[in-house]
Short mmCIF file of C-alpha atoms and ligand atoms in Angstrom, two decimals:
data_model
loop_
_atom_site.label_atom_id
_atom_site.label_comp_id
_atom_site.label_asym_id
_atom_site.label_seq_id
_atom_site.Cartn_x
_atom_site.Cartn_y
_atom_site.Cartn_z
CA MET Y 1 7.55 -24.51 -16.69
CA PRO Y 2 7.66 -25.80 -13.06
CA ASP Y 3 10.96 -27.44 -14.00
CA GLN Y 4 12.45 -24.16 -15.19
CA ILE Y 5 11.37 -22.42 -11.99
CA GLY Y 6 12.75 -25.33 -9.97
CA THR Y 7 16.05 -25.25 -11.82
CA ALA Y 8 16.40 -21.49 -11.44
CA LEU Y 9 15.69 -21.44 -7.70
CA PHE Y 10 17.35 -24.67 -6.63
CA LYS Y 11 21.08 -24.27 -5.97
CA PRO Y 12 22.36 -27.65 -4.82
CA CYS Y 13 24.82 -27.63 -1.93
CA PRO Y 14 28.32 -28.38 -3.33
CA HIS Y 15 28.65 -31.35 -0.93
CA ILE Y 16 25.51 -33.07 -2.24
CA THR Y 17 25.43 -35.00 -5.52
CA VAL Y 18 22.09 -34.52 -7.32
CA ILE Y 19 21.17 -37.40 -9.63
CA MET Y 20 18.52 -36.63 -12.26
CA SER Y 21 16.88 -39.13 -14.61
CA ALA Y 22 14.05 -39.02 -17.20
CA THR Y 23 12.59 -42.27 -15.83
CA PRO Y 24 11.28 -41.82 -12.29
CA LYS Y 25 12.07 -44.35 -9.55
CA ALA Y 26 9.59 -47.24 -9.59
CA SER Y 27 8.00 -45.93 -6.39
CA SER Y 28 7.85 -42.17 -7.13
CA LYS Y 29 4.50 -40.74 -8.15
CA VAL Y 30 3.79 -40.12 -11.81
CA THR Y 31 3.08 -36.43 -12.40
CA VAL Y 32 2.32 -34.27 -15.41
CA THR Y 33 6.05 -33.46 -15.51
CA THR Y 34 6.88 -37.18 -15.67
CA LEU Y 35 4.60 -37.60 -18.68
CA HIS Y 36 6.13 -34.62 -20.48
CA LYS Y 37 9.59 -36.07 -19.82
CA PHE Y 38 8.45 -39.40 -21.30
CA LYS Y 39 7.36 -37.58 -24.46
CA GLN Y 40 10.59 -35.61 -24.72
CA ALA Y 41 12.63 -38.79 -24.23
CA GLY Y 42 10.53 -40.71 -26.78
CA GLU Y 43 9.59 -43.24 -24.07
CA LYS Y 44 6.11 -44.76 -24.52
CA PHE Y 45 3.86 -44.89 -21.45
CA THR Y 46 0.63 -46.62 -20.49
CA MET Y 47 -2.86 -45.88 -19.24
CA LEU Y 48 -5.47 -48.46 -18.22
CA THR Y 49 -8.94 -48.08 -16.75
CA ALA Y 50 -9.84 -49.36 -13.28
CA TYR Y 51 -12.89 -48.86 -11.12
CA ASP Y 52 -12.07 -50.67 -7.87
CA ALA Y 53 -9.28 -51.10 -5.32
CA SER Y 54 -8.20 -54.65 -6.17
CA PHE Y 55 -7.65 -54.10 -9.88
CA ALA Y 56 -6.23 -50.59 -9.30
CA GLY Y 57 -3.64 -51.91 -6.83
CA LEU Y 58 -2.65 -54.71 -9.17
CA ILE Y 59 -2.23 -52.53 -12.24
CA ASP Y 60 -0.37 -49.88 -10.25
CA ARG Y 61 2.12 -52.51 -9.06
CA ALA Y 62 2.39 -53.84 -12.63
CA GLY Y 63 3.83 -50.47 -13.72
CA VAL Y 64 0.92 -48.80 -15.52
CA ASP Y 65 1.59 -45.04 -15.46
CA ILE Y 66 -1.97 -43.66 -15.47
CA ILE Y 67 -5.17 -45.20 -14.10
CA LEU Y 68 -8.32 -43.78 -15.66
CA VAL Y 69 -11.58 -44.05 -13.78
CA GLY Y 70 -13.44 -43.89 -17.06
CA ASP Y 71 -17.12 -43.37 -17.63
CA SER Y 72 -16.82 -46.67 -19.53
CA LEU Y 73 -17.82 -47.98 -16.10
CA GLY Y 74 -21.38 -47.28 -17.21
CA MET Y 75 -21.00 -50.07 -19.76
CA VAL Y 76 -18.52 -52.54 -18.25
CA VAL Y 77 -19.55 -52.26 -14.57
CA GLN Y 78 -23.14 -51.02 -14.62
CA GLY Y 79 -24.30 -52.87 -17.76
CA HIS Y 80 -25.71 -49.89 -19.67
CA ASP Y 81 -25.32 -49.76 -23.44
CA THR Y 82 -23.89 -46.21 -23.37
CA THR Y 83 -21.93 -43.99 -20.95
CA ILE Y 84 -24.74 -41.43 -20.75
CA PRO Y 85 -26.30 -42.64 -17.44
CA VAL Y 86 -23.01 -42.24 -15.53
CA THR Y 87 -23.11 -39.43 -12.95
CA VAL Y 88 -20.49 -37.46 -11.02
CA ASP Y 89 -21.46 -39.42 -7.89
CA HIS Y 90 -20.69 -42.70 -9.68
CA ILE Y 91 -17.28 -41.47 -10.87
CA LEU Y 92 -16.59 -40.02 -7.42
CA TYR Y 93 -17.32 -43.32 -5.66
CA HIS Y 94 -15.13 -45.35 -8.03
CA THR Y 95 -12.33 -42.74 -7.96
CA GLN Y 96 -12.28 -43.01 -4.17
CA CYS Y 97 -12.05 -46.82 -4.40
CA VAL Y 98 -9.11 -46.52 -6.81
CA ALA Y 99 -7.23 -43.56 -5.31
CA ARG Y 100 -7.21 -45.11 -1.82
CA VAL Y 101 -4.79 -47.85 -2.88
CA VAL Y 102 -2.77 -46.41 -5.74
CA ASP Y 103 0.79 -45.54 -4.88
CA ARG Y 104 2.63 -44.62 -8.08
CA ALA Y 105 0.22 -44.16 -11.03
CA MET Y 106 -1.56 -40.89 -11.76
CA VAL Y 107 -5.30 -41.31 -11.12
CA ILE Y 108 -7.48 -39.48 -13.63
CA ALA Y 109 -11.24 -39.13 -13.14
CA ASP Y 110 -13.46 -38.91 -16.20
CA MET Y 111 -15.96 -36.06 -16.22
CA PRO Y 112 -19.27 -37.70 -17.16
CA PHE Y 113 -22.02 -36.53 -19.50
CA MET Y 114 -23.07 -32.89 -18.87
CA SER Y 115 -20.87 -32.53 -15.77
CA PHE Y 116 -18.81 -29.82 -17.54
CA ALA Y 117 -21.53 -28.17 -19.64
CA ASP Y 118 -20.46 -24.74 -18.35
CA VAL Y 119 -17.45 -23.39 -16.49
CA PRO Y 120 -18.96 -23.10 -12.96
CA ARG Y 121 -20.36 -26.64 -13.17
CA ALA Y 122 -17.05 -27.99 -14.44
CA LEU Y 123 -15.09 -26.26 -11.66
CA ASP Y 124 -17.47 -27.59 -8.95
CA ASN Y 125 -17.44 -31.15 -10.27
CA ALA Y 126 -13.69 -31.28 -10.90
CA THR Y 127 -13.13 -29.92 -7.37
CA ARG Y 128 -15.21 -32.78 -5.92
CA LEU Y 129 -13.37 -35.39 -7.98
CA MET Y 130 -10.00 -34.04 -6.84
CA GLN Y 131 -10.77 -33.16 -3.18
CA ALA Y 132 -13.22 -35.88 -2.18
CA GLY Y 133 -12.25 -38.41 -4.84
CA GLY Y 134 -8.47 -38.18 -4.74
CA ALA Y 135 -8.07 -37.74 -8.51
CA ARG Y 136 -4.95 -35.92 -9.67
CA ALA Y 137 -6.37 -34.87 -13.04
CA VAL Y 138 -9.63 -34.97 -14.97
CA LYS Y 139 -10.48 -36.03 -18.52
CA LEU Y 140 -13.20 -34.51 -20.63
CA GLU Y 141 -14.63 -35.22 -24.06
CA GLY Y 142 -15.30 -32.47 -26.60
CA GLY Y 143 -13.85 -30.21 -29.26
CA GLY Y 144 -13.57 -26.44 -29.62
CA HIS Y 145 -16.60 -25.63 -27.48
CA VAL Y 146 -14.97 -27.06 -24.32
CA ILE Y 147 -11.90 -24.80 -24.63
CA PRO Y 148 -13.23 -22.26 -22.05
CA VAL Y 149 -13.71 -25.15 -19.60
CA VAL Y 150 -10.20 -26.51 -20.20
CA GLU Y 151 -8.80 -23.00 -19.72
CA ALA Y 152 -10.66 -22.45 -16.45
CA LEU Y 153 -9.66 -25.83 -15.00
CA ALA Y 154 -6.02 -25.38 -16.02
CA LYS Y 155 -5.91 -21.86 -14.53
CA HIS Y 156 -7.07 -23.27 -11.21
CA GLY Y 157 -4.39 -25.95 -11.12
CA ILE Y 158 -6.43 -28.89 -12.34
CA PRO Y 159 -4.52 -30.98 -14.90
CA VAL Y 160 -6.72 -31.80 -17.88
CA CYS Y 161 -6.66 -34.67 -20.34
CA ALA Y 162 -8.60 -33.52 -23.41
CA HIS Y 163 -10.41 -36.24 -25.42
CA LEU Y 164 -10.79 -35.90 -29.22
CA GLY Y 165 -11.86 -38.31 -31.96
CA LEU Y 166 -14.65 -40.70 -31.07
CA GLN Y 167 -16.50 -39.23 -28.08
CA PRO Y 168 -18.94 -41.79 -26.69
CA GLN Y 169 -20.88 -39.09 -24.77
CA TYR Y 170 -22.07 -37.86 -28.22
CA ILE Y 171 -23.51 -41.25 -29.22
CA ASN Y 172 -27.04 -39.88 -29.48
CA LYS Y 173 -25.83 -37.28 -31.98
CA ILE Y 174 -23.37 -39.40 -33.98
CA GLY Y 175 -25.48 -42.57 -34.10
CA SER Y 176 -22.75 -45.21 -33.91
CA TYR Y 177 -19.28 -45.82 -32.52
CA ARG Y 178 -17.26 -45.30 -35.70
CA VAL Y 179 -13.84 -43.98 -36.71
CA GLN Y 180 -13.62 -40.16 -36.70
CA GLY Y 181 -11.44 -37.80 -38.75
CA ARG Y 182 -11.32 -39.73 -42.03
CA GLU Y 183 -12.56 -36.85 -44.15
CA ARG Y 184 -10.06 -34.09 -44.93
CA ASP Y 185 -12.08 -31.30 -43.24
CA ALA Y 186 -12.67 -33.37 -40.12
CA ALA Y 187 -8.96 -34.21 -39.91
CA ARG Y 188 -7.98 -30.55 -40.31
CA LEU Y 189 -10.46 -29.53 -37.61
CA MET Y 190 -9.09 -32.16 -35.22
CA LEU Y 191 -5.55 -30.91 -35.72
CA GLU Y 192 -6.72 -27.36 -34.99
CA GLU Y 193 -8.58 -28.54 -31.90
CA ALA Y 194 -5.49 -30.37 -30.66
CA HIS Y 195 -3.49 -27.13 -30.87
CA ALA Y 196 -6.33 -25.22 -29.21
CA MET Y 197 -6.45 -27.72 -26.31
CA GLN Y 198 -2.72 -27.35 -25.79
CA ASN Y 199 -2.95 -23.55 -25.89
CA ALA Y 200 -5.85 -23.64 -23.42
CA GLY Y 201 -3.64 -25.48 -20.92
CA ALA Y 202 -4.51 -29.16 -21.44
CA ASP Y 203 -1.69 -31.38 -20.17
CA MET Y 204 -2.41 -34.39 -22.35
CA LEU Y 205 -4.58 -35.36 -25.27
CA LEU Y 206 -6.45 -38.65 -25.62
CA MET Y 207 -7.47 -39.62 -29.16
CA GLU Y 208 -10.02 -42.38 -29.69
CA CYS Y 209 -10.66 -44.26 -32.95
CA ILE Y 210 -8.98 -42.05 -35.51
CA PRO Y 211 -6.77 -42.96 -38.49
CA ALA Y 212 -3.22 -43.85 -37.44
CA GLY Y 213 -1.77 -41.30 -39.88
CA LEU Y 214 -3.79 -38.46 -38.38
CA ALA Y 215 -2.83 -39.47 -34.83
CA LYS Y 216 0.83 -39.46 -35.88
CA GLN Y 217 0.48 -35.99 -37.41
CA ILE Y 218 -1.17 -34.63 -34.25
CA THR Y 219 1.38 -36.33 -31.97
CA GLU Y 220 4.22 -34.69 -33.89
CA ALA Y 221 2.48 -31.31 -33.99
CA VAL Y 222 1.78 -30.85 -30.26
CA SER Y 223 4.19 -30.76 -27.35
CA ILE Y 224 1.75 -32.33 -24.87
CA PRO Y 225 1.70 -36.15 -24.68
CA THR Y 226 -0.92 -37.96 -26.76
CA ILE Y 227 -2.65 -41.12 -25.59
CA GLY Y 228 -4.27 -43.34 -28.20
CA ILE Y 229 -7.01 -45.94 -28.22
CA GLY Y 230 -7.61 -47.18 -31.76
CA ALA Y 231 -5.27 -44.39 -32.92
CA GLY Y 232 -2.19 -46.32 -34.01
CA ALA Y 233 1.29 -46.85 -32.66
CA ALA Y 234 2.69 -43.34 -33.12
CA CYS Y 235 0.90 -41.90 -30.07
CA ASP Y 236 3.08 -41.19 -27.04
CA ALA Y 237 1.00 -43.57 -24.92
CA GLN Y 238 -1.78 -46.14 -25.19
CA VAL Y 239 -4.94 -46.75 -23.19
CA LEU Y 240 -7.28 -49.73 -23.03
CA VAL Y 241 -10.38 -50.54 -21.02
CA LEU Y 242 -9.11 -53.12 -18.49
CA TYR Y 243 -11.94 -55.56 -19.20
CA ASP Y 244 -11.11 -55.54 -22.94
CA LEU Y 245 -7.48 -56.39 -22.09
CA LEU Y 246 -8.79 -59.29 -19.98
CA GLY Y 247 -11.29 -60.35 -22.64
CA ILE Y 248 -14.22 -60.19 -20.20
CA SER Y 249 -16.20 -57.24 -21.60
CA HIS Y 250 -19.70 -58.19 -22.67
CA GLY Y 251 -20.79 -57.47 -26.24
CA ARG Y 252 -18.61 -56.87 -29.28
CA ILE Y 253 -14.83 -56.70 -28.73
CA PRO Y 254 -13.47 -53.56 -30.43
CA LYS Y 255 -10.86 -53.97 -33.20
CA PHE Y 256 -8.34 -51.91 -31.19
CA ALA Y 257 -8.50 -54.20 -28.13
CA LYS Y 258 -6.15 -57.09 -27.43
CA ASN Y 259 -6.85 -59.97 -25.05
CA TYR Y 260 -3.67 -60.32 -22.98
CA LEU Y 261 -5.19 -62.75 -20.48
CA SER Y 262 -5.64 -65.51 -23.06
CA GLN Y 263 -1.94 -65.31 -23.96
CA THR Y 264 -0.57 -65.12 -20.40
CA GLY Y 265 -3.02 -67.04 -18.21
CA ASN Y 266 -3.03 -64.68 -15.23
CA ILE Y 267 -4.14 -61.11 -14.65
CA GLU Y 268 -0.88 -59.67 -13.34
CA ALA Y 269 1.11 -61.19 -16.23
CA ALA Y 270 -1.51 -59.90 -18.69
CA VAL Y 271 -1.16 -56.31 -17.46
CA LYS Y 272 2.64 -56.57 -17.42
CA ALA Y 273 2.60 -57.92 -21.00
CA TYR Y 274 0.48 -54.93 -22.07
CA VAL Y 275 2.96 -52.51 -20.43
CA ALA Y 276 5.92 -54.26 -22.05
CA GLU Y 277 4.32 -54.36 -25.51
CA VAL Y 278 3.37 -50.67 -25.42
CA LYS Y 279 6.84 -49.67 -24.25
CA SER Y 280 8.51 -51.75 -26.96
CA GLY Y 281 6.15 -50.48 -29.67
CA GLN Y 282 4.71 -53.96 -30.30
CA PHE Y 283 1.18 -52.85 -29.34
CA PRO Y 284 -0.84 -51.61 -31.09
CA ALA Y 285 -0.10 -53.53 -34.29
CA ALA Y 286 -1.64 -52.63 -37.67
CA GLU Y 287 -4.52 -55.03 -36.97
CA HIS Y 288 -5.56 -52.85 -33.96
CA SER Y 289 -5.41 -49.60 -35.92
CA PHE Y 290 -7.47 -47.76 -38.53
CA GLU Y 291 -6.47 -46.16 -41.84
O1 LIG P 1 -14.23 -44.01 -20.30
C1 LIG P 1 -13.21 -44.57 -20.70
O2 LIG P 1 -12.81 -45.63 -20.24
C2 LIG P 1 -12.46 -43.93 -21.76
C3 LIG P 1 -11.44 -44.76 -22.46
C4 LIG P 1 -12.08 -45.62 -23.47
C5 LIG P 1 -10.37 -43.95 -23.03
O3 LIG P 1 -12.70 -42.81 -22.09
#
């Protein structure tokens, strides 16, 4: 939409040559429009988590398109066994650390457990993460019941990344971190929810631990970009937790993760290898995906 408005209003001076390209200059900031152009052009893009300035700067320079300040920080930084203890203040602090140094990538702040339980709370917390934190979008877990929140955020100019499939904030209800959407009814519901998120104004859709076939179906059905983690190679983009990519997370390594540090020997090369493998379609392979 902004593009159409821009095209309609912008009449280039006949003496000036305007060069347009689907791939932005290496230094120009990644925006929601950039991500939509990637999807339209069939160009894969990348997301990686970061929680501090040093890693954020490195992965920004390595060409990662989106940096997610995920509530996974509760597990990989704080040492909890779930993401439930993470608060808005925690995400705010780490978003500030990241946003201060990032030049090109889009910084997305995760909305932690209960921080978007109703519309006024969601608007207040997202405002803090954007104004004080420097985030340029927020991500939130949940299905149909979060639609009013997505709608309100989108109406106020806050880009939203919806998060379907495995939702770790529901761990106390679901009991274990397992693949979602395998049963026919669950798959149908997820497809409906994906459409509903798009209609509510979500700008992208993250899908965690779902069968690769379902992720492909959803990716083809919606016009917003999809970002997969344990969701197969057909998604428009991939995301990993940085510490899984480096092989330094404590506890069990998830099936969908790949240790790029062991194959490259240094952190910058590891992140660049991840970017290259996602863009070429080499990652994720079948061994990182679910049926
Ligand atoms: O919190 C997080 O890091 C996430 C990713 C696993 C997608 O939600």
